[in-house]
XYZ file of N, CA and C in Angstrom:
807
model
N -13.811 11.322 3.392
C -14.139 11.694 2.200
C -15.880 11.532 1.817
N -16.372 10.316 2.212
C -17.276 10.316 2.721
C -17.766 9.521 3.864
N -18.561 9.501 4.154
C -19.025 9.015 5.640
C -18.214 7.756 6.628
N -17.723 8.268 7.404
C -16.789 6.893 8.231
C -17.272 6.737 9.820
N -17.121 5.791 10.174
C -17.117 5.625 11.388
C -16.251 6.381 11.673
N -15.979 7.133 12.952
C -15.279 8.103 13.700
C -14.500 7.254 14.180
N -14.564 6.737 15.018
C -14.169 5.453 16.183
C -13.246 4.521 14.992
N -13.749 3.975 14.410
C -12.402 3.174 13.658
C -12.123 3.886 12.334
N -12.365 5.196 12.084
C -11.113 5.851 11.457
C -9.832 6.819 12.433
N -9.972 6.867 13.821
C -9.444 7.366 14.449
C -8.672 6.371 14.394
N -9.079 5.117 14.655
C -7.856 3.700 15.088
C -6.765 3.828 13.562
N -7.674 3.436 12.432
C -6.503 3.359 11.626
C -5.695 4.995 11.546
N -6.010 5.529 11.905
C -4.994 7.185 11.225
C -4.230 6.871 12.473
N -4.693 6.782 13.170
C -3.559 6.209 14.640
C -1.986 5.397 14.148
N -2.752 4.288 13.637
C -1.642 3.548 12.793
C -1.169 4.098 11.887
N -1.575 5.034 10.990
C -1.191 5.587 9.836
C 0.017 6.243 10.104
N -0.333 7.027 11.329
C 0.835 8.208 11.716
C 1.932 7.604 12.591
N 1.533 6.378 12.855
C 2.439 5.816 13.769
C 3.446 5.581 12.493
N 3.307 5.105 11.411
C 4.420 4.408 10.523
C 4.559 5.398 9.378
N 3.607 6.080 9.214
C 4.263 7.307 8.148
C 5.633 8.052 8.478
N 5.786 8.320 9.203
C 6.665 9.121 10.311
C 8.223 8.605 8.993
N 8.392 7.478 8.984
C 9.092 6.516 8.304
C 9.334 6.438 6.939
N 8.356 6.614 6.567
C 7.705 6.453 5.189
C 8.323 7.661 4.016
N 8.589 7.113 2.477
C 8.674 7.844 1.614
C 7.488 8.497 1.537
N 6.197 9.209 1.547
C 5.107 10.171 1.759
C 4.565 9.921 0.745
N 5.236 10.224 -0.579
C 4.986 9.975 -1.755
C 4.667 8.529 -2.477
N 5.007 8.073 -2.143
C 5.181 6.673 -2.324
C 4.487 5.775 -1.508
N 4.080 5.925 -0.416
C 2.985 5.768 0.600
C 1.880 6.043 -0.034
N 1.446 7.440 -0.631
C 0.537 7.742 -1.372
C 0.112 6.869 -2.451
N 0.673 6.533 -3.238
C 0.719 6.380 -4.299
C 0.307 4.336 -4.221
N 0.812 3.955 -2.958
C 0.309 2.826 -2.687
C -1.089 2.460 -2.110
N -1.392 3.571 -1.076
C -2.611 3.314 -0.360
C -3.872 3.492 -2.121
N -3.314 4.264 -2.636
C -4.111 4.800 -3.709
C -4.249 3.571 -4.627
N -3.255 2.991 -5.065
C -3.039 1.676 -5.405
C -4.312 0.301 -4.399
N -3.934 0.279 -3.232
C -4.614 -0.893 -2.779
C -6.421 -0.360 -2.454
N -6.739 0.904 -2.318
C -7.759 1.315 -2.722
C -8.392 0.885 -4.007
N -7.892 1.164 -5.339
C -8.300 0.688 -6.720
C -8.387 -0.302 -6.365
N -7.556 -1.554 -6.003
C -7.823 -3.053 -6.189
C -8.520 -3.794 -5.469
N -9.342 -2.556 -4.108
C -10.187 -3.139 -3.584
C -11.582 -2.702 -4.226
N -11.859 -1.888 -4.955
C -12.589 -1.597 -6.097
C -13.155 -2.280 -7.161
N -11.679 -3.064 -7.469
C -12.001 -4.159 -8.778
C -12.295 -5.211 -8.147
N -12.009 -6.033 -7.221
C -12.348 -7.157 -6.688
C -13.021 -7.069 -5.412
N -14.375 -7.152 -6.122
C -15.607 -7.281 -5.413
C -15.558 -8.409 -4.055
N -15.040 -9.288 -4.193
C -14.435 -10.744 -3.774
C -14.163 -10.428 -2.374
N -12.666 -9.807 -2.918
C -11.582 -9.418 -2.282
C -11.933 -8.753 -0.728
N -12.472 -7.723 -1.896
C -13.345 -6.346 -0.509
C -14.198 -6.790 0.336
N -15.351 -8.060 -0.232
C -16.076 -8.490 0.995
C -15.536 -9.597 2.344
N -14.374 -10.236 1.253
C -13.548 -10.800 2.292
C -12.883 -9.848 3.515
N -12.379 -8.646 2.835
C -11.594 -8.340 3.907
C -12.204 -7.138 5.117
N -13.622 -6.996 4.333
C -14.806 -6.151 5.270
C -15.633 -6.744 5.945
N -15.782 -8.222 5.780
C -16.434 -9.116 6.453
C -16.695 -8.921 8.095
N -17.656 -8.583 9.147
C -17.405 -8.147 10.028
C -17.090 -9.497 11.001
N -17.911 -10.971 10.332
C -17.899 -12.297 10.966
C -16.408 -12.552 10.878
N -15.819 -11.825 10.108
C -14.102 -12.579 10.165
C -13.230 -11.814 11.286
N -12.247 -12.404 12.385
C -11.818 -12.062 12.865
C -10.713 -10.973 11.945
N -10.223 -9.718 13.055
C -9.630 -8.851 12.627
C -8.500 -9.563 12.579
N -7.779 -10.045 13.306
C -6.598 -10.692 13.101
C -6.215 -11.392 11.540
N -7.455 -12.315 11.491
C -7.109 -13.461 10.238
C -7.660 -12.271 9.243
N -8.228 -11.407 8.881
C -7.773 -10.087 7.618
C -6.417 -9.589 7.716
N -5.953 -9.178 8.881
C -4.806 -8.788 8.752
C -3.736 -9.492 8.228
N -3.724 -10.786 8.589
C -3.016 -11.886 8.211
C -2.767 -11.763 6.562
N -3.997 -12.000 5.877
C -4.541 -12.381 4.982
C -3.697 -11.058 3.749
N -4.113 -10.014 4.715
C -3.632 -8.732 3.999
C -2.432 -8.750 3.778
N -1.427 -9.605 4.994
C 0.330 -8.944 4.869
C 0.254 -10.162 3.957
N -0.068 -11.415 3.844
C -0.134 -12.203 2.693
C 0.146 -11.629 0.860
N -1.141 -10.993 1.189
C -1.417 -10.472 -0.300
C -0.515 -9.182 -0.570
N -0.157 -8.285 0.672
C 0.793 -6.971 -0.106
C 2.105 -7.327 0.427
N 2.702 -7.458 1.240
C 3.973 -7.941 1.609
C 5.180 -8.110 0.410
N 5.910 -7.470 0.228
C 6.979 -7.297 -0.749
C 6.742 -6.530 -2.206
N 5.096 -6.452 -2.073
C 4.530 -5.857 -3.123
C 4.728 -3.835 -3.393
N 4.406 -3.942 -1.588
C 4.445 -2.685 -1.295
C 5.105 -2.577 -0.063
N 5.698 -1.022 0.350
C 5.969 -0.535 1.514
C 5.460 -1.398 2.730
N 6.249 -1.715 3.937
C 5.656 -1.755 5.149
C 4.924 -0.847 5.761
N 4.440 0.469 5.261
C 3.780 1.482 5.863
C 2.618 1.238 5.454
N 2.338 1.015 4.072
C 1.135 0.646 3.527
C 0.685 -0.627 3.793
N 1.349 -1.775 4.108
C 1.061 -3.099 4.503
C 0.460 -2.406 5.894
N 0.925 -2.161 7.021
C 0.877 -1.351 8.264
C -0.664 -1.040 8.411
N -0.635 -0.142 7.506
C -2.500 0.982 7.342
C -3.435 0.041 6.988
N -3.419 -0.807 5.941
C -3.970 -1.784 5.841
C -4.516 -2.715 6.073
N -3.547 -3.340 6.778
C -3.911 -4.316 8.567
C -4.618 -3.483 9.030
N -4.667 -2.265 9.827
C -5.354 -1.518 10.352
C -6.633 -1.764 10.092
N -7.017 -1.201 8.613
C -8.195 -0.522 8.035
C -8.889 -1.719 7.792
N -8.148 -3.100 7.825
C -9.528 -4.159 7.848
C -9.628 -4.826 9.203
N -8.810 -4.551 10.284
C -8.886 -5.294 11.561
C -10.023 -3.994 12.241
N -10.466 -2.816 11.898
C -11.551 -2.006 12.071
C -12.313 -2.270 11.599
N -14.058 -1.481 12.064
C -14.966 -1.650 11.785
C -15.489 -1.056 10.994
N -16.533 -1.421 9.775
C -16.889 -0.290 9.104
C -18.572 -0.544 8.896
N -19.531 0.105 8.724
C -20.414 0.016 8.154
C -21.069 -0.444 6.833
N -20.032 0.108 5.683
C -20.268 -0.833 4.485
C -19.141 -1.547 3.723
N -19.288 -1.773 3.273
C -17.634 -3.037 2.148
C -17.002 -1.652 1.829
N -17.684 -0.259 1.594
C -17.110 0.095 0.543
C -16.173 1.574 1.687
N -16.158 1.058 2.827
C -15.788 2.224 3.608
C -14.147 1.863 3.705
N -14.104 1.000 3.160
C -12.153 0.129 3.371
C -11.408 0.760 2.357
N -12.093 0.581 1.042
C -11.340 1.769 -0.156
C -11.365 2.784 0.491
N -12.375 3.720 1.046
C -12.723 4.616 1.004
C -11.459 5.299 2.123
N -10.911 4.866 3.332
C -10.576 4.870 3.630
C -9.103 4.981 3.633
N -8.504 4.220 2.613
C -7.381 3.797 2.067
C -6.876 5.207 1.584
N -8.362 5.496 0.479
C -7.888 6.569 -0.902
C -7.773 7.510 0.370
N -8.499 7.864 1.239
C -8.310 9.389 2.360
C -6.832 9.527 2.867
N -6.578 8.202 3.358
C -5.201 8.497 4.068
C -3.830 8.252 2.521
N -4.269 7.792 1.787
C -3.375 8.604 0.303
C -3.142 9.999 0.146
N -4.419 10.317 0.593
C -4.866 12.043 0.223
C -3.817 12.638 1.276
N -3.994 12.084 2.750
C -3.173 12.704 4.116
C -2.022 12.345 3.447
N -1.004 11.540 3.065
C 0.203 11.236 3.105
C 0.421 12.380 1.490
N -0.221 12.798 0.977
C 0.040 13.631 -0.426
C 0.197 14.753 0.015
N -1.003 15.291 0.976
C -0.734 16.437 1.752
C 0.408 16.391 2.556
N 1.075 16.006 3.898
C 1.869 15.624 4.240
C 3.421 16.345 3.900
N 3.102 14.997 2.750
C 4.449 15.135 1.639
C 4.502 17.166 0.801
N 3.711 17.053 0.972
C 3.498 18.903 0.364
C 4.017 19.885 0.753
N 3.538 19.605 2.588
C 3.854 20.264 3.507
C 5.153 20.262 3.950
N 5.760 19.714 3.999
C 7.257 19.094 4.109
C 8.340 19.510 2.887
N 7.684 20.084 2.186
C 7.909 20.673 0.936
C 8.019 21.973 0.765
N 6.748 22.581 1.037
C 6.404 23.571 1.463
C 5.844 24.244 0.644
N 4.757 23.460 -0.140
C 3.770 23.806 -1.501
C 2.369 23.432 -1.136
N 2.397 22.759 -0.012
C 0.588 23.040 0.638
C -0.132 24.056 0.400
N 0.485 25.204 0.370
C -0.770 26.769 -0.422
C -0.730 25.873 -1.810
N 0.050 25.747 -2.453
C 0.096 25.977 -4.284
C -0.677 24.929 -4.287
N -0.844 23.368 -3.287
C -1.616 22.430 -4.250
C -2.858 22.957 -3.773
N -3.327 23.847 -2.372
C -4.660 23.985 -2.440
C -4.995 24.579 -3.578
N -4.115 26.002 -3.520
C -4.866 26.912 -5.193
C -5.146 26.211 -6.247
N -3.963 25.281 -6.544
C -4.149 24.533 -7.818
C -5.683 23.628 -8.540
N -5.371 22.799 -6.966
C -6.710 21.799 -6.999
C -8.091 22.461 -7.056
N -8.089 23.940 -6.216
C -9.077 24.651 -6.799
C -9.415 25.095 -8.124
N -8.361 26.085 -8.357
C -8.161 26.383 -9.930
C -8.290 25.630 -10.691
N -8.122 24.013 -10.847
C -8.261 23.041 -11.515
C -9.824 22.987 -11.889
N -10.893 22.559 -10.794
C -11.895 23.002 -10.405
C -13.304 23.760 -11.255
N -12.263 25.292 -10.935
C -12.800 25.843 -12.110
C -12.438 26.033 -13.835
N -11.413 25.506 -14.117
C -11.041 24.979 -14.888
C -11.708 23.982 -15.731
N -12.111 22.791 -15.388
C -13.143 21.896 -15.450
C -14.295 22.119 -15.590
N -14.862 23.105 -14.481
C -16.475 23.906 -14.673
C -16.442 24.624 -15.789
N -15.324 25.305 -16.353
C -15.626 25.902 -17.773
C -15.573 25.572 -19.005
N -14.883 24.091 -19.102
C -14.534 23.375 -20.325
C -15.261 22.130 -20.254
N -16.242 22.077 -21.159
C -17.392 20.761 -21.390
C -15.931 20.026 -21.532
N -15.550 20.223 -22.802
C -15.092 19.055 -23.639
C -13.672 18.229 -23.283
N -12.647 18.960 -22.094
C -11.977 18.796 -21.086
C -12.750 17.490 -20.040
N -13.551 18.184 -19.325
C -14.451 17.692 -18.332
C -14.683 16.186 -19.243
N -15.488 16.308 -20.298
C -15.885 14.719 -20.678
C -14.532 13.928 -21.176
N -13.262 14.643 -21.327
C -12.398 13.768 -21.726
C -11.546 13.084 -20.487
N -12.084 13.535 -19.579
C -11.418 13.224 -18.451
C -12.596 12.472 -17.154
N -13.492 11.949 -17.073
C -15.046 11.524 -17.044
C -15.186 10.359 -17.957
N -14.695 10.467 -19.334
C -15.393 9.237 -20.032
C -14.925 8.004 -19.504
N -16.004 7.264 -19.478
C -15.304 5.906 -18.644
C -15.215 4.526 -19.287
N -14.903 4.916 -21.130
C -14.653 4.359 -21.640
C -13.278 4.560 -22.229
N -12.807 5.324 -21.704
C -11.240 6.321 -22.287
C -10.573 5.446 -21.347
N -9.263 4.874 -22.340
C -7.990 4.455 -21.689
C -7.508 5.079 -20.300
N -7.123 4.840 -19.215
C -6.691 4.829 -18.225
C -5.361 5.629 -18.584
N -4.659 5.542 -19.323
C -3.083 6.297 -19.974
C -3.436 7.148 -20.516
N -4.662 6.846 -21.653
C -4.982 7.961 -22.175
C -5.296 10.370 -21.185
N -6.055 9.137 -20.117
C -6.473 10.382 -19.314
C -4.890 10.809 -18.689
N -3.856 10.085 -18.187
C -2.862 10.755 -17.495
C -2.123 11.162 -17.957
N -1.880 10.863 -19.506
C -0.987 11.573 -20.211
C -1.745 13.127 -20.733
N -2.755 12.767 -20.780
C -3.453 14.505 -21.038
C -3.788 15.162 -19.743
N -3.412 14.894 -18.933
C -3.140 15.751 -17.141
C -1.649 15.733 -17.303
N -0.749 14.763 -18.091
C 0.875 15.660 -17.981
C 0.906 16.523 -18.901
N 0.046 16.190 -19.908
C 0.157 17.508 -21.200
C 0.140 18.631 -20.649
N -1.057 18.448 -20.101
C -1.602 19.878 -19.346
C -0.991 20.284 -18.390
N -0.861 19.437 -17.172
C -0.277 19.972 -16.029
C 0.978 19.947 -15.809
N 1.558 19.512 -16.348
C 3.320 19.104 -16.483
C 4.023 20.338 -16.100
N 4.656 20.288 -15.285
C 5.409 21.163 -15.035
C 5.100 22.392 -14.614
N 3.864 22.369 -14.613
C 2.884 23.987 -14.147
C 2.029 23.850 -13.020
N 2.136 22.810 -12.247
C 1.745 22.867 -10.693
C 2.615 21.810 -9.845
N 2.135 21.578 -9.089
C 3.206 21.252 -8.012
C 2.997 19.321 -8.386
N 3.985 18.609 -8.033
C 3.918 17.597 -8.265
C 2.732 16.672 -7.369
N 2.534 16.901 -5.929
C 1.041 16.597 -5.141
C -0.116 17.064 -5.829
N 0.032 17.979 -6.872
C -1.612 18.320 -7.228
C -1.544 17.367 -8.589
N -0.504 17.205 -9.041
C -0.653 16.439 -10.502
C -1.304 14.987 -9.681
N -0.659 14.321 -9.060
C -0.720 12.996 -8.501
C -2.041 13.586 -7.862
N -2.466 13.738 -7.166
C -4.345 13.809 -6.620
C -5.173 13.766 -7.782
N -5.087 15.229 -8.997
C -5.949 15.096 -9.619
C -5.944 13.774 -10.497
N -4.941 13.080 -10.804
C -4.742 12.518 -11.644
C -5.639 11.517 -10.906
N -5.178 10.910 -10.089
C -6.103 10.010 -8.782
C -7.374 9.936 -9.365
N -8.188 11.347 -9.214
C -9.561 11.583 -9.207
C -9.992 11.182 -10.496
N -9.526 11.745 -11.490
C -9.503 11.132 -12.865
C -9.715 9.709 -13.527
N -9.102 9.030 -13.085
C -8.295 8.125 -13.317
C -9.505 6.799 -12.413
N -9.468 6.758 -11.196
C -10.059 6.469 -10.258
C -11.810 7.118 -9.977
N -12.485 7.744 -10.329
C -13.593 8.439 -9.438
C -13.947 8.130 -8.587
N -14.608 6.484 -8.219
C -14.678 5.753 -7.514
C -16.624 6.213 -7.063
N -16.934 6.210 -8.182
C -18.878 6.857 -8.331
C -19.114 8.075 -7.297
N -18.039 8.947 -7.853
C -17.934 10.580 -7.651
C -17.864 11.141 -8.869
N -18.014 12.544 -8.848
C -18.247 13.365 -10.429
C -17.130 14.401 -10.253
N -16.157 14.068 -11.178
C -14.788 14.789 -11.161
C -14.418 16.564 -10.200
N -15.526 17.217 -10.442
C -15.961 18.482 -9.391
C -15.871 17.801 -8.033
N -16.635 16.535 -7.346
C -17.057 16.596 -6.345
C -15.769 16.141 -5.542
N -15.122 15.536 -5.994
C -13.857 14.566 -6.000
C -12.923 15.337 -5.480
N -12.795 16.785 -6.292
C -12.127 17.273 -6.274
C -12.218 18.618 -5.301
N -13.175 18.768 -4.926
C -13.886 19.167 -3.775
C -13.618 18.654 -2.292
N -13.803 17.270 -2.179
C -13.533 16.596 -1.300
C -12.026 16.669 -0.924
N -11.204 16.291 -1.772
C -9.430 16.151 -1.970
C -8.963 18.127 -1.329
N -9.830 18.781 -1.989
C -9.339 20.059 -1.442
C -9.322 20.187 0.236
N -10.818 19.867 0.784
C -11.069 20.028 2.180
C -10.181 19.227 2.896
N -9.700 17.626 2.505
C -8.826 17.216 2.848
C -7.054 17.693 3.219
N -7.064 18.133 1.808
C -5.629 18.987 2.060
C -5.528 20.480 2.937
N -6.526 20.957 3.286
C -6.704 22.187 4.061
C -6.762 21.717 5.376
N -7.033 20.366 5.898
C -7.321 20.193 6.580
C -5.673 19.445 7.537
N -5.112 19.164 6.560
C -3.454 18.924 6.900
C -2.736 20.253 8.332
N -3.536 21.122 7.569
C -2.671 22.148 9.314
C -3.874 23.059 9.675
N -5.151 21.974 9.789
C -6.471 21.857 10.485
C -6.855 23.551 9.958
N -6.890 23.744 8.807
C -7.823 25.075 7.988
C -8.839 25.041 7.832
N -9.844 25.826 7.654
C -10.758 26.149 7.443
C -11.014 26.399 5.739
N -11.828 26.463 4.646
C -11.511 26.866 3.723
C -12.550 27.553 3.706
N -12.421 28.857 2.816
C -13.368 29.741 2.441
C -13.720 30.046 1.169
N -14.390 29.740 0.459
C -15.008 30.478 -1.095
C -15.335 31.615 -1.322
N -14.366 33.043 -1.863
C -14.997 34.123 -1.786
C -15.617 34.428 -3.101
N -16.899 34.976 -3.637
C -17.023 35.213 -4.582
C -16.871 36.863 -4.377
N -16.474 37.834 -5.575
C -16.213 38.833 -5.628
C -16.431 39.192 -7.180
N -16.191 40.585 -7.353
C -16.940 41.082 -8.742
C -15.350 41.279 -9.142
N -14.652 41.808 -8.491
C -13.367 41.566 -9.311
C -12.089 40.985 -8.221
N -10.900 40.783 -8.402
C -10.281 40.248 -7.925
C -9.217 40.738 -6.771
N -9.469 40.115 -5.323
C -9.200 40.955 -4.118
C -7.537 41.162 -4.083
N -7.303 42.240 -3.809
C -5.863 42.663 -3.584
C -5.412 42.206 -2.504
N -3.704 41.471 -2.320
C -3.175 41.076 -1.370
C -3.481 41.444 0.313
N -4.022 42.668 0.134
C -3.534 43.543 1.499
C -5.257 43.075 1.629
N -6.357 42.997 0.680
C -7.515 42.812 0.938
C -7.988 41.381 1.699
N -7.106 40.336 0.960
C -7.176 39.515 1.366
C -6.395 38.550 2.587
N -5.337 39.763 3.194
C -4.750 39.517 4.387
C -6.007 40.144 5.624
N -6.291 41.126 5.071
C -7.594 41.387 6.240
C -8.777 40.218 6.845
N -8.797 39.826 5.361
C -10.503 39.669 5.358
C -9.889 37.778 5.970
N -8.438 37.236 5.574
C -8.412 36.377 6.199
C -8.062 36.063 7.874
N -7.492 37.171 8.232
C -7.348 37.408 9.398
C -8.726 38.078 10.002
N -9.437 38.541 9.939
C -11.187 38.703 10.074
C -11.700 37.314 10.645
N -11.508 36.131 9.377
C -11.860 35.414 9.597
C -11.646 33.976 10.631
N -10.261 34.598 10.471
C -9.275 33.398 11.810
C -10.070 33.871 13.403
N -10.331 35.304 13.746
C -10.282 35.771 14.978
C -11.860 35.451 14.850
N -12.906 35.409 13.777
C -14.532 34.748 13.883
C -14.394 33.047 14.181
N -13.924 32.183 13.603
C -13.658 31.143 13.801
C -12.779 30.480 14.579
N -11.387 31.432 15.367
C -10.685 30.785 16.053
C -9.577 29.735 15.325
N -9.555 29.722 14.199
C -8.884 28.861 13.322
C -8.038 29.695 12.071
N -7.554 28.924 11.413
C -6.652 29.756 10.176
C -7.618 28.838 9.054
N -8.131 30.094 8.341
C -8.854 29.850 7.247
C -8.028 30.212 5.889
N -8.308 29.469 4.830
C -7.551 29.473 3.697
C -8.728 29.869 2.683
N -7.707 30.929 2.064
C -9.146 31.188 0.669
C -9.102 30.932 -0.280
N -10.119 30.664 -0.778
C -10.286 30.151 -2.533
C -11.021 31.378 -3.039
N -10.837 32.537 -3.726
C -11.164 33.287 -4.107
C -11.603 33.184 -6.041
N -12.794 33.326 -5.548
C -13.582 33.167 -7.400
C -14.114 34.675 -7.944
N -13.657 34.810 -8.864
C -14.483 36.013 -9.578
C -15.363 36.048 -10.369
N -16.492 36.521 -9.814
C -17.776 36.297 -10.496
C -18.214 37.854 -10.772
N -18.104 38.312 -12.270
C -19.027 39.435 -12.601
C -20.266 39.752 -12.704
N -20.850 38.569 -12.031
C -22.468 38.682 -11.784
C -22.460 39.640 -9.900
N -21.426 39.547 -9.639
C -21.754 39.924 -7.868
C -21.691 41.305 -8.289
N -22.607 42.059 -7.540
C -22.612 43.373 -7.789
C -22.223 43.917 -6.030
N -21.249 44.600 -6.108
C -20.822 44.792 -4.905
C -20.745 44.268 -3.874
N -19.401 44.427 -2.753
C -18.935 43.409 -1.705
C -18.302 42.130 -2.121
N -18.745 41.288 -1.700
C -18.145 40.048 -1.877
C -19.367 38.724 -0.745
N -19.362 37.212 -1.251
C -19.557 36.696 -0.340
C -18.895 35.619 -0.331
N -18.899 35.159 1.171
C -17.403 34.261 1.673
C -18.580 32.740 2.393
N -18.067 31.781 1.828
C -18.847 30.332 2.027
C -18.010 29.466 2.723
N -18.161 29.141 3.940
C -17.266 28.120 4.742
C -18.510 26.784 4.899
N -17.914 26.140 4.489
C -19.067 24.631 4.879
C -20.470 25.035 3.872
N -21.449 25.202 5.341
C -22.781 25.053 4.636
C -23.500 27.164 5.465
N -22.256 27.539 6.073
C -22.374 29.395 6.024
C -21.734 29.840 5.133
N -22.710 31.020 4.893
C -22.185 31.638 3.757
C -22.757 33.398 4.237
N -21.832 34.110 4.241
C -21.560 35.343 4.838
C -21.750 36.290 3.671
N -22.785 36.622 3.120
C -23.234 37.597 2.126
C -23.159 39.037 1.901
N -22.245 40.412 1.658
C -22.485 41.903 1.535
C -22.679 42.153 0.583
N -22.899 41.427 -0.410
C -22.944 41.421 -1.766
C -24.019 42.951 -2.160
N -25.099 43.095 -3.009
C -26.067 43.953 -3.501
C -27.292 43.251 -3.399
N -26.736 41.442 -4.369
C -27.783 40.896 -4.946
C -27.968 40.161 -3.567
N -26.854 39.967 -2.827
C -27.696 39.344 -1.272
C -28.625 40.054 -0.833
N -28.073 41.415 -0.358
C -29.024 42.265 0.381
C -30.386 42.170 -0.517
N -30.260 42.294 -2.064
C -31.540 42.698 -2.430
C -32.441 41.212 -2.102
N -31.755 39.759 -2.061
C -32.237 38.488 -2.125
C -33.154 38.543 -0.343
N -32.043 39.170 0.246
C -32.568 38.764 1.456
C -34.303 39.720 2.005
N -34.220 40.969 1.151
C -35.195 42.239 1.576
C -36.508 41.275 0.735
N -36.395 40.409 -0.337
C -37.543 40.054 -0.708
C -37.826 39.110 -0.216
N -36.969 38.162 0.842
C -37.555 36.899 1.570
C -38.461 37.511 2.570
N -37.615 38.852 2.834
C -38.531 39.062 3.982
C -39.772 39.697 3.905
N -39.743 40.841 2.771
C -41.390 40.873 1.839
C -42.205 39.575 1.566
N -41.685 38.974 1.218
C -42.371 37.277 1.276
C -43.201 36.614 2.262
N -42.193 36.781 3.208
C -42.900 36.104 4.484
C -44.089 36.806 5.025
């Protein structure tokens, strides 16, 4: 989610993949989130477990003594691998555990056939938050009790979204970990999409696209990028003609507004 050492991340992911197959993925997700939250709260513990001067085996023994019997074996083994790896900053340890908590939740959704739902629901909730300042304040108020935020989200989303969506949104609202809610939702949405190695395209159009248009656009993007592309469609009345597509930092703009801006840039140059 944030910048992590690729080699260290690969080591931990390898161990995670080895143990996750026999675990209850929803429980594993919750446990990894809880361990990440513990490390965020307990600064001394986080420093001790991320100290590069301590042997990885020693830190792994500390983790097992601390967690054994409190969480499942898959969570313990994943955390052992995380503390044995080398990270550039102490916060990376909690970051990688949170990341794998999201991956576990996404894998559970994929197994249940709800991964597309989860992607769409996280994206749509981000738009709801952006359009509702009162809701955003209620969910980002650092002084508000955690249980109050959980209850608010249960009342708002319970039975209306996939359980995985509610789990991930709740984690972000209750434990923002220094991010804005919008940034957290975007990061999680990208990780959920990666579960099937897909790109995420944000499409802005003045009117909602028909299903046929979405299928044609997705097929064109797939042939262009060589990978499946998940479409998140934003209806924006300010768009004049055509539509724009953003994939990462790349923008494909077919709107009249986009063409006018391009002409202006050329004239200014």
